Amino acid sequence: FIPIFAKFVNILINKVKEKKGEFIEMNNEFTLLTFDVIGKAGFGFEFGSLEGSENKELKYMKTILGSVV
């Protein structure tokens, strides 16, 4: 679990570094982080939500969670 979590945390850190000086809604970012970690650790599937992927599973999640993401 730790290597999976570390992988996605590093993706988030790089994303935050790229937006240096810009406002970032971290609640959304942590939701995406959680989704990516659960997807990989629990189901072996990489959703790519932190990287901006728009696969059908991520679209379903956004529909279900609505304004949270």
CSV table of N, CA and C in Angstrom, one decimal:
chain,number,residue,atom,x,y,z
A,1,PHE,N,0.8,-1.2,0.0
A,1,PHE,CA,0.0,0.0,0.0
A,1,PHE,C,0.9,1.3,0.0
A,2,ILE,N,1.9,1.3,0.8
A,2,ILE,CA,2.7,2.5,0.9
A,2,ILE,C,3.3,2.9,-0.4
A,3,PRO,N,3.9,2.0,-1.2
A,3,PRO,CA,4.4,2.4,-2.5
A,3,PRO,C,3.4,3.0,-3.4
A,4,ILE,N,2.2,2.5,-3.4
A,4,ILE,CA,1.1,3.0,-4.2
A,4,ILE,C,0.7,4.4,-3.7
A,5,PHE,N,0.6,4.6,-2.4
A,5,PHE,CA,0.3,5.9,-1.9
A,5,PHE,C,1.3,6.9,-2.2
A,6,ALA,N,2.6,6.5,-2.0
A,6,ALA,CA,3.7,7.4,-2.3
A,6,ALA,C,3.8,7.8,-3.8
A,7,LYS,N,3.4,6.9,-4.7
A,7,LYS,CA,3.4,7.2,-6.1
A,7,LYS,C,2.4,8.4,-6.4
A,8,PHE,N,1.2,8.2,-5.9
A,8,PHE,CA,0.2,9.3,-6.1
A,8,PHE,C,0.4,10.6,-5.4
A,9,VAL,N,1.0,10.5,-4.2
A,9,VAL,CA,1.4,11.7,-3.5
A,9,VAL,C,2.4,12.5,-4.3
A,10,ASN,N,3.4,11.8,-4.8
A,10,ASN,CA,4.4,12.4,-5.7
A,10,ASN,C,3.8,13.1,-6.9
A,11,ILE,N,2.8,12.5,-7.5
A,11,ILE,CA,2.1,13.1,-8.6
A,11,ILE,C,1.4,14.4,-8.1
A,12,LEU,N,0.8,14.3,-7.0
A,12,LEU,CA,0.1,15.5,-6.4
A,12,LEU,C,1.1,16.6,-6.1
A,13,ILE,N,2.2,16.2,-5.5
A,13,ILE,CA,3.3,17.2,-5.2
A,13,ILE,C,3.8,17.9,-6.5
A,14,ASN,N,4.0,17.2,-7.5
A,14,ASN,CA,4.5,17.7,-8.8
A,14,ASN,C,3.4,18.7,-9.4
A,15,LYS,N,2.2,18.3,-9.2
A,15,LYS,CA,1.1,19.1,-9.7
A,15,LYS,C,1.0,20.4,-9.0
A,16,VAL,N,1.2,20.4,-7.7
A,16,VAL,CA,1.2,21.6,-6.9
A,16,VAL,C,2.4,22.5,-7.2
A,17,LYS,N,3.6,21.9,-7.4
A,17,LYS,CA,4.8,22.6,-7.8
A,17,LYS,C,4.6,23.3,-9.1
A,18,GLU,N,3.9,22.7,-10.1
A,18,GLU,CA,3.7,23.3,-11.4
A,18,GLU,C,2.8,24.5,-11.3
A,19,LYS,N,1.9,24.6,-10.3
A,19,LYS,CA,1.0,25.7,-10.2
A,19,LYS,C,1.5,26.7,-9.1
A,20,LYS,N,2.8,26.8,-8.9
A,20,LYS,CA,3.3,27.6,-7.9
A,20,LYS,C,2.8,29.1,-8.1
A,21,GLY,N,2.3,29.6,-7.0
A,21,GLY,CA,1.7,31.0,-7.0
A,21,GLY,C,0.3,31.0,-7.4
A,22,GLU,N,-0.3,29.9,-7.8
A,22,GLU,CA,-1.7,29.9,-8.2
A,22,GLU,C,-2.5,29.3,-7.1
A,23,PHE,N,-3.8,29.7,-7.0
A,23,PHE,CA,-4.7,29.1,-6.0
A,23,PHE,C,-5.0,27.7,-6.4
A,24,ILE,N,-5.0,26.8,-5.5
A,24,ILE,CA,-5.3,25.4,-5.7
A,24,ILE,C,-6.4,25.0,-4.7
A,25,GLU,N,-7.5,24.5,-5.2
A,25,GLU,CA,-8.5,23.9,-4.4
A,25,GLU,C,-8.1,22.5,-3.9
A,26,MET,N,-7.4,22.5,-2.7
A,26,MET,CA,-6.8,21.2,-2.2
A,26,MET,C,-7.9,20.2,-1.9
A,27,ASN,N,-9.1,20.6,-1.5
A,27,ASN,CA,-10.1,19.6,-1.2
A,27,ASN,C,-10.3,18.7,-2.4
A,28,ASN,N,-10.4,19.4,-3.6
A,28,ASN,CA,-10.6,18.6,-4.8
A,28,ASN,C,-9.4,17.7,-5.1
A,29,GLU,N,-8.2,18.2,-4.9
A,29,GLU,CA,-7.0,17.5,-5.2
A,29,GLU,C,-6.9,16.3,-4.3
A,30,PHE,N,-7.3,16.4,-3.0
A,30,PHE,CA,-7.2,15.3,-2.1
A,30,PHE,C,-8.3,14.2,-2.4
A,31,THR,N,-9.4,14.7,-2.9
A,31,THR,CA,-10.5,13.7,-3.4
A,31,THR,C,-9.9,12.9,-4.5
A,32,LEU,N,-9.3,13.6,-5.5
A,32,LEU,CA,-8.7,12.9,-6.6
A,32,LEU,C,-7.6,11.9,-6.2
A,33,LEU,N,-6.8,12.4,-5.2
A,33,LEU,CA,-5.7,11.5,-4.7
A,33,LEU,C,-6.3,10.3,-4.1
A,34,THR,N,-7.4,10.4,-3.3
A,34,THR,CA,-8.0,9.3,-2.6
A,34,THR,C,-8.6,8.3,-3.7
A,35,PHE,N,-9.2,8.9,-4.7
A,35,PHE,CA,-9.8,8.1,-5.7
A,35,PHE,C,-8.7,7.2,-6.5
A,36,ASP,N,-7.6,7.9,-6.8
A,36,ASP,CA,-6.5,7.2,-7.5
A,36,ASP,C,-5.9,6.1,-6.6
A,37,VAL,N,-5.7,6.4,-5.3
A,37,VAL,CA,-5.1,5.4,-4.4
A,37,VAL,C,-6.1,4.2,-4.2
A,38,ILE,N,-7.3,4.5,-4.0
A,38,ILE,CA,-8.3,3.4,-3.8
A,38,ILE,C,-8.4,2.5,-5.1
A,39,GLY,N,-8.5,3.2,-6.2
A,39,GLY,CA,-8.6,2.5,-7.5
A,39,GLY,C,-7.4,1.5,-7.7
A,40,LYS,N,-6.2,2.0,-7.4
A,40,LYS,CA,-5.0,1.2,-7.7
A,40,LYS,C,-4.9,0.1,-6.6
A,41,ALA,N,-5.0,0.5,-5.3
A,41,ALA,CA,-4.8,-0.5,-4.2
A,41,ALA,C,-5.9,-1.5,-4.1
A,42,GLY,N,-7.2,-1.0,-4.4
A,42,GLY,CA,-8.3,-1.9,-4.2
A,42,GLY,C,-8.7,-2.7,-5.4
A,43,PHE,N,-8.5,-2.1,-6.6
A,43,PHE,CA,-9.0,-2.7,-7.8
A,43,PHE,C,-8.0,-2.9,-8.9
A,44,GLY,N,-6.7,-2.4,-8.6
A,44,GLY,CA,-5.7,-2.6,-9.6
A,44,GLY,C,-5.9,-1.8,-10.9
A,45,PHE,N,-6.7,-0.7,-10.7
A,45,PHE,CA,-7.0,0.1,-11.9
A,45,PHE,C,-6.5,1.6,-11.6
A,46,GLU,N,-5.8,2.1,-12.6
A,46,GLU,CA,-5.3,3.5,-12.5
A,46,GLU,C,-6.3,4.4,-13.2
A,47,PHE,N,-7.0,5.2,-12.4
A,47,PHE,CA,-8.0,6.2,-13.0
A,47,PHE,C,-7.3,7.4,-13.6
A,48,GLY,N,-6.1,7.8,-13.1
A,48,GLY,CA,-5.4,8.9,-13.7
A,48,GLY,C,-6.1,10.3,-13.3
A,49,SER,N,-6.9,10.3,-12.3
A,49,SER,CA,-7.7,11.5,-12.0
A,49,SER,C,-6.8,12.7,-11.6
A,50,LEU,N,-5.7,12.5,-10.9
A,50,LEU,CA,-4.7,13.6,-10.6
A,50,LEU,C,-4.1,14.1,-11.9
A,51,GLU,N,-4.0,13.3,-12.9
A,51,GLU,CA,-3.3,13.7,-14.1
A,51,GLU,C,-4.3,14.3,-15.2
A,52,GLY,N,-5.5,14.4,-14.8
A,52,GLY,CA,-6.5,15.0,-15.7
A,52,GLY,C,-7.1,14.0,-16.7
A,53,SER,N,-7.0,12.7,-16.4
A,53,SER,CA,-7.6,11.8,-17.3
A,53,SER,C,-9.1,11.9,-17.4
A,54,GLU,N,-9.7,11.7,-18.5
A,54,GLU,CA,-11.2,11.7,-18.6
A,54,GLU,C,-11.8,10.4,-19.0
A,55,ASN,N,-11.4,9.3,-18.4
A,55,ASN,CA,-11.9,8.0,-18.7
A,55,ASN,C,-13.3,7.9,-18.2
A,56,LYS,N,-14.0,6.9,-18.7
A,56,LYS,CA,-15.5,6.8,-18.3
A,56,LYS,C,-15.7,6.5,-16.9
A,57,GLU,N,-14.8,5.8,-16.2
A,57,GLU,CA,-14.9,5.6,-14.7
A,57,GLU,C,-14.8,6.9,-14.0
A,58,LEU,N,-13.9,7.7,-14.4
A,58,LEU,CA,-13.8,9.0,-13.7
A,58,LEU,C,-15.0,9.9,-13.9
A,59,LYS,N,-15.5,9.9,-15.1
A,59,LYS,CA,-16.7,10.6,-15.4
A,59,LYS,C,-17.9,10.2,-14.6
A,60,TYR,N,-18.0,8.9,-14.3
A,60,TYR,CA,-19.1,8.3,-13.5
A,60,TYR,C,-18.9,8.8,-12.0
A,61,MET,N,-17.6,8.8,-11.6
A,61,MET,CA,-17.3,9.3,-10.2
A,61,MET,C,-17.7,10.8,-10.1
A,62,LYS,N,-17.4,11.6,-11.1
A,62,LYS,CA,-17.7,13.0,-11.0
A,62,LYS,C,-19.2,13.2,-11.0
A,63,THR,N,-19.9,12.4,-11.7
A,63,THR,CA,-21.4,12.5,-11.8
A,63,THR,C,-22.0,12.1,-10.4
A,64,ILE,N,-21.5,11.1,-9.8
A,64,ILE,CA,-22.0,10.6,-8.5
A,64,ILE,C,-21.7,11.6,-7.4
A,65,LEU,N,-20.4,12.1,-7.4
A,65,LEU,CA,-20.0,13.0,-6.3
A,65,LEU,C,-20.4,14.4,-6.6
A,66,GLY,N,-20.7,14.8,-7.8
A,66,GLY,CA,-21.2,16.1,-8.1
A,66,GLY,C,-20.2,17.2,-7.8
A,67,SER,N,-20.6,18.1,-6.9
A,67,SER,CA,-19.8,19.2,-6.6
A,67,SER,C,-18.6,19.0,-5.7
A,68,VAL,N,-18.4,17.8,-5.2
A,68,VAL,CA,-17.3,17.4,-4.4
A,68,VAL,C,-16.0,17.5,-5.2
A,69,VAL,N,-16.1,17.1,-6.5
A,69,VAL,CA,-14.9,17.0,-7.4
A,69,VAL,C,-15.0,18.1,-8.5
